[in-house]
CSV table of C-alpha atoms in Angstrom, one decimal:
chain,number,residue,atom,x,y,z
A,172,MET,CA,0.0,-0.2,-0.3
A,173,LEU,CA,1.3,3.7,-1.2
A,174,HIS,CA,1.5,5.9,1.9
A,175,TYR,CA,2.4,9.1,-0.1
A,176,ASP,CA,-1.3,9.0,-1.6
A,177,THR,CA,-2.0,13.2,-1.2
A,178,LEU,CA,0.1,15.8,-2.6
A,179,GLU,CA,0.5,17.2,1.2
A,180,ASN,CA,2.6,13.7,1.9
A,181,ILE,CA,4.5,14.1,-1.3
A,182,THR,CA,5.6,17.9,-0.7
A,183,SER,CA,6.5,16.4,3.1
A,184,PHE,CA,8.6,13.7,1.9
A,185,LEU,CA,10.9,15.9,-0.4
A,186,SER,CA,13.2,17.0,2.2
A,187,LYS,CA,14.0,13.7,3.4
A,188,ILE,CA,15.3,12.6,0.0
A,189,LYS,CA,19.0,12.1,0.3
A,190,ILE,CA,19.9,14.8,-2.0
A,191,PHE,CA,17.7,17.4,-1.0
A,192,GLU,CA,18.6,16.7,2.8
A,193,SER,CA,19.5,19.5,4.8
A,194,LEU,CA,18.9,22.1,2.2
A,195,PRO,CA,17.7,25.7,3.0
A,196,ALA,CA,13.9,25.9,3.3
A,197,GLU,CA,13.7,28.0,0.6
A,198,ILE,CA,14.8,25.7,-1.8
A,199,ILE,CA,12.8,22.9,-0.4
A,200,ARG,CA,9.7,25.4,-0.6
A,201,GLU,CA,10.7,26.3,-4.3
A,202,ILE,CA,10.8,22.4,-5.3
A,203,GLU,CA,7.7,21.8,-2.9
A,204,GLN,CA,5.6,24.4,-5.5
A,205,LEU,CA,6.5,21.9,-8.5
A,206,VAL,CA,4.2,18.9,-6.7
A,207,THR,CA,1.1,18.9,-9.3
A,208,ARG,CA,-1.2,16.0,-9.5
A,209,SER,CA,-0.2,16.5,-13.8
A,210,ASN,CA,3.7,15.1,-12.7
A,211,THR,CA,2.7,12.6,-10.5
A,212,TYR,CA,2.5,9.0,-11.3
A,213,LYS,CA,1.0,6.6,-9.1
A,214,LEU,CA,2.1,3.3,-10.8
A,215,PRO,CA,1.0,-0.9,-10.2
A,216,LYS,CA,3.5,-3.1,-10.2
A,217,ASN,CA,5.0,-4.0,-13.8
A,218,SER,CA,4.2,-0.7,-14.9
A,219,ILE,CA,7.0,0.8,-17.9
A,220,LEU,CA,6.9,4.4,-16.9
A,221,GLN,CA,9.7,4.7,-19.7
A,222,THR,CA,11.1,3.5,-22.7
A,223,PRO,CA,14.4,4.1,-24.9
A,224,GLY,CA,12.1,5.5,-27.9
A,225,ASP,CA,10.1,7.1,-25.1
A,226,GLU,CA,12.3,9.0,-22.9
A,227,ARG,CA,10.7,11.5,-20.6
A,228,ASN,CA,12.0,15.0,-20.2
A,229,GLY,CA,12.8,15.9,-16.3
A,230,LEU,CA,14.1,14.5,-13.7
A,231,PHE,CA,11.9,11.5,-11.4
A,232,PHE,CA,12.0,10.7,-7.8
A,233,VAL,CA,11.0,7.6,-6.4
A,234,ILE,CA,8.1,8.4,-3.6
A,235,ALA,CA,7.1,5.0,-2.7
A,236,GLY,CA,7.8,1.5,-4.1
A,237,LYS,CA,10.7,0.0,-6.3
A,238,LEU,CA,11.6,0.7,-9.5
A,239,ARG,CA,14.2,-1.1,-12.4
A,240,LEU,CA,15.9,0.6,-14.6
A,241,TYR,CA,17.2,-2.0,-17.7
A,242,LYS,CA,18.5,-2.2,-21.3
A,243,THR,CA,18.0,-4.8,-23.8
A,244,ASN,CA,20.3,-6.0,-26.6
A,245,SER,CA,19.2,-6.5,-30.4
A,246,ALA,CA,18.1,-10.4,-29.1
A,247,GLY,CA,15.7,-9.0,-26.4
A,248,LYS,CA,18.0,-9.9,-23.7
A,249,GLN,CA,17.9,-7.6,-20.8
A,250,HIS,CA,20.5,-6.0,-18.4
A,251,THR,CA,19.9,-4.5,-15.1
A,252,VAL,CA,21.5,-1.1,-14.7
A,253,CYS,CA,19.9,0.0,-11.2
A,254,ILE,CA,17.3,-0.5,-9.0
A,255,LEU,CA,15.4,2.3,-7.2
A,256,SER,CA,14.0,2.5,-3.8
A,257,GLU,CA,12.1,5.4,-2.0
A,258,GLY,CA,13.9,8.4,-2.7
A,259,GLY,CA,15.6,7.1,-5.7
A,260,MET,CA,16.3,9.2,-9.1
A,261,PHE,CA,16.5,9.1,-12.5
A,262,GLY,CA,16.7,11.6,-15.5
A,263,GLU,CA,18.3,14.2,-17.2
A,264,VAL,CA,17.8,18.0,-17.8
A,265,GLU,CA,20.0,20.6,-19.9
A,266,THR,CA,22.9,20.8,-18.0
A,267,PHE,CA,23.6,17.2,-16.7
A,268,SER,CA,22.3,13.7,-17.0
A,269,LEU,CA,22.2,10.8,-14.5
A,270,GLY,CA,23.0,8.1,-16.8
A,271,ASN,CA,19.9,6.4,-17.5
A,272,ARG,CA,19.3,7.4,-21.1
A,273,GLY,CA,18.6,4.2,-23.5
A,274,THR,CA,16.8,2.4,-20.5
A,275,TYR,CA,13.3,1.2,-19.8
A,276,ALA,CA,12.1,2.3,-16.2
A,277,GLU,CA,9.7,-0.5,-14.9
A,278,THR,CA,7.9,-0.7,-11.5
A,279,MET,CA,9.1,-3.7,-9.4
A,280,GLU,CA,6.0,-3.0,-7.0
A,281,ASP,CA,3.3,-0.4,-6.3
A,282,SER,CA,4.9,2.7,-6.8
A,283,LEU,CA,5.0,6.7,-6.7
A,284,VAL,CA,6.6,9.0,-8.4
A,285,PHE,CA,7.1,12.7,-9.1
A,286,SER,CA,8.7,14.3,-12.0
A,287,ILE,CA,10.3,18.0,-12.4
A,288,PRO,CA,9.9,18.8,-16.0
A,289,THR,CA,13.6,20.4,-17.4
A,290,GLU,CA,12.1,23.9,-17.7
A,291,GLN,CA,11.0,24.1,-14.2
A,292,PHE,CA,14.2,22.6,-13.1
A,293,GLU,CA,16.8,24.3,-15.0
A,294,PRO,CA,16.3,27.6,-13.4
A,295,LEU,CA,16.3,26.5,-9.9
A,296,LEU,CA,19.8,25.1,-11.0
A,297,GLY,CA,20.9,28.8,-11.8
A,298,LYS,CA,19.6,30.6,-9.2
A,299,TYR,CA,21.0,28.0,-6.2
A,300,SER,CA,24.5,26.9,-6.5
A,301,GLU,CA,24.3,24.7,-3.2
A,302,LEU,CA,21.4,22.7,-5.4
A,303,SER,CA,23.8,22.5,-8.4
A,304,LEU,CA,26.9,21.4,-6.2
A,305,ARG,CA,24.4,18.3,-5.0
A,306,PHE,CA,23.8,17.4,-8.4
A,307,LEU,CA,27.2,17.8,-9.4
A,308,SER,CA,28.5,15.2,-6.5
A,309,GLU,CA,25.4,12.5,-7.3
A,310,LYS,CA,26.7,12.5,-11.2
A,311,SER,CA,30.3,12.2,-9.6
A,312,LYS,CA,28.9,9.1,-7.1
A,313,ARG,CA,27.6,7.4,-10.1
A,314,LEU,CA,30.3,7.5,-12.2
A,315,ARG,CA,32.2,6.0,-9.6
A,316,ASP,CA,29.7,3.4,-9.2
A,317,GLN,CA,29.6,2.4,-12.7
A,318,ASP,CA,33.6,2.4,-13.2
A,319,GLU,CA,33.5,0.0,-10.4
A,320,LEU,CA,30.8,-2.0,-11.9
A,321,VAL,CA,32.7,-2.2,-15.3
A,322,GLU,CA,35.5,-3.5,-13.4
A,323,LYS,CA,33.8,-6.2,-11.5
A,324,LEU,CA,31.9,-7.3,-14.8
A,325,VAL,CA,35.2,-7.4,-16.7
A,326,PHE,CA,37.6,-9.0,-14.3
A,327,ARG,CA,35.7,-11.4,-12.2
A,328,ASP,CA,34.1,-15.0,-13.1
A,329,LEU,CA,30.5,-15.6,-12.7
A,330,ARG,CA,30.8,-16.7,-9.3
A,331,GLY,CA,32.7,-13.5,-8.4
A,332,LYS,CA,30.0,-11.4,-10.2
A,333,VAL,CA,27.0,-13.4,-8.7
A,334,LEU,CA,28.5,-12.5,-5.2
A,335,TYR,CA,29.7,-9.0,-5.9
A,336,PHE,CA,26.2,-8.0,-7.2
A,337,LEU,CA,24.5,-10.0,-4.3
A,338,ASN,CA,26.5,-8.0,-1.8
A,339,ARG,CA,26.1,-4.7,-3.5
A,340,LEU,CA,22.0,-5.4,-3.3
A,341,SER,CA,22.4,-6.6,-0.1
A,342,LYS,CA,24.4,-3.1,1.4
A,343,LYS,CA,21.3,-1.1,-0.8
A,344,PHE,CA,18.5,-3.2,0.5
A,345,GLY,CA,20.0,-5.0,3.3
A,346,ILE,CA,18.1,-5.9,6.8
A,347,GLU,CA,20.9,-7.7,8.9
A,348,GLU,CA,19.8,-10.5,10.4
A,349,ASN,CA,22.4,-12.5,12.9
A,350,GLY,CA,25.4,-12.1,10.8
A,351,TYR,CA,23.3,-12.0,7.5
A,352,ARG,CA,22.1,-9.3,5.6
A,353,LYS,CA,18.7,-10.2,3.9
A,354,ILE,CA,18.0,-8.3,0.5
A,355,ASP,CA,14.9,-6.9,0.7
A,356,ILE,CA,13.3,-7.5,-2.7
A,357,PRO,CA,12.0,-10.0,-4.3
A,358,LEU,CA,14.8,-11.6,-6.7
A,359,THR,CA,14.3,-14.4,-8.7
A,360,HIS,CA,17.4,-16.0,-10.9
A,361,GLN,CA,16.3,-14.8,-14.0
A,362,GLU,CA,16.3,-11.0,-12.3
A,363,LEU,CA,20.0,-11.8,-11.1
A,364,ALA,CA,20.7,-13.0,-14.1
A,365,ASN,CA,19.9,-9.8,-16.1
A,366,MET,CA,21.9,-7.7,-13.4
A,367,ILE,CA,25.2,-9.7,-14.7
A,368,GLY,CA,24.3,-10.7,-18.0
A,369,ALA,CA,24.4,-14.1,-17.4
A,370,THR,CA,22.0,-16.9,-18.4
A,371,ARG,CA,19.6,-18.2,-15.5
A,372,GLU,CA,20.8,-21.5,-15.4
A,373,ALA,CA,24.7,-21.0,-14.6
A,374,VAL,CA,23.6,-18.2,-12.2
A,375,SER,CA,21.1,-20.9,-10.7
A,376,LEU,CA,24.3,-23.4,-10.2
A,377,THR,CA,26.4,-20.8,-9.0
A,378,LEU,CA,23.7,-19.9,-6.4
A,379,GLN,CA,23.5,-23.4,-5.2
A,380,GLU,CA,27.4,-23.2,-5.0
A,381,LEU,CA,27.4,-20.6,-2.8
A,382,SER,CA,24.4,-21.7,-0.5
A,383,ASN,CA,26.1,-25.1,-0.1
A,384,GLU,CA,29.5,-23.7,1.3
A,385,GLY,CA,27.1,-21.0,3.5
A,386,ILE,CA,27.7,-18.0,2.0
A,387,ILE,CA,24.1,-17.6,1.1
A,388,VAL,CA,21.1,-18.7,2.0
A,389,THR,CA,18.3,-18.7,-0.4
A,390,SER,CA,14.4,-19.9,-0.5
A,391,ARG,CA,11.6,-18.6,-3.0
A,392,ARG,CA,12.3,-15.0,-4.0
A,393,MET,CA,14.8,-14.3,-0.8
A,394,VAL,CA,18.4,-14.3,-0.3
A,395,MET,CA,20.7,-13.8,2.7
A,396,ILE,CA,24.2,-13.2,2.6
A,397,HIS,CA,26.7,-14.3,5.2
A,398,ILE,CA,28.2,-10.8,5.7
A,399,GLU,CA,31.8,-12.1,6.9
A,400,LYS,CA,32.0,-14.9,4.6
A,401,ALA,CA,31.2,-12.7,1.6
A,402,MET,CA,33.7,-9.8,2.8
A,403,LYS,CA,36.3,-12.6,2.7
A,404,GLU,CA,35.6,-14.0,-0.4
A,405,LEU,CA,35.2,-10.7,-2.2
A,406,ALA,CA,38.5,-9.0,-0.5
């Protein structure tokens, strides 16, 4: 169930989005004024918000739910670029891009998304240097993350790739329980395979191997990763 089902609830949440945290009240008030019914999307699970041929203008912020951003090749094989949860954002304006061009954006559960069109956001960047610096910092962070991701995909074998992605997901969506981090999103073998560009069969075999060694615990659409054992192997 979505908890932010009114414009008032959405505006009260904006200051909690990481990139907006601790900004001066006057900046937050101007952003809040941009919240309207026309740029707020209440979407059921498995809805497509964006396609490569229909990329939406502006920045998008996840108020509730989760979105998966992915690309496909000529054979239709999917590769997950990232998963966004509450407070996540994607899109681009004239002065910068968050690196999501050419992607599909699909909801993984019922979601609420708020957008700011380019023509409304660009003036804020010009007016408030502090806001511009926040987005420059976010862009830099994403570039570093992307460099690390490429390195892992190129130099690690399948086992290393699977463990790296599970550890990455557990850090972002994990709940710690008795030395494990439970990945708090539904995750099928096929979805994990999409993230690393492998076949479901190969990923399933690797997951079984890691499970037999006590590095992970799996059940239907759930994975728990042993923190100490995972970090030791990834070191």
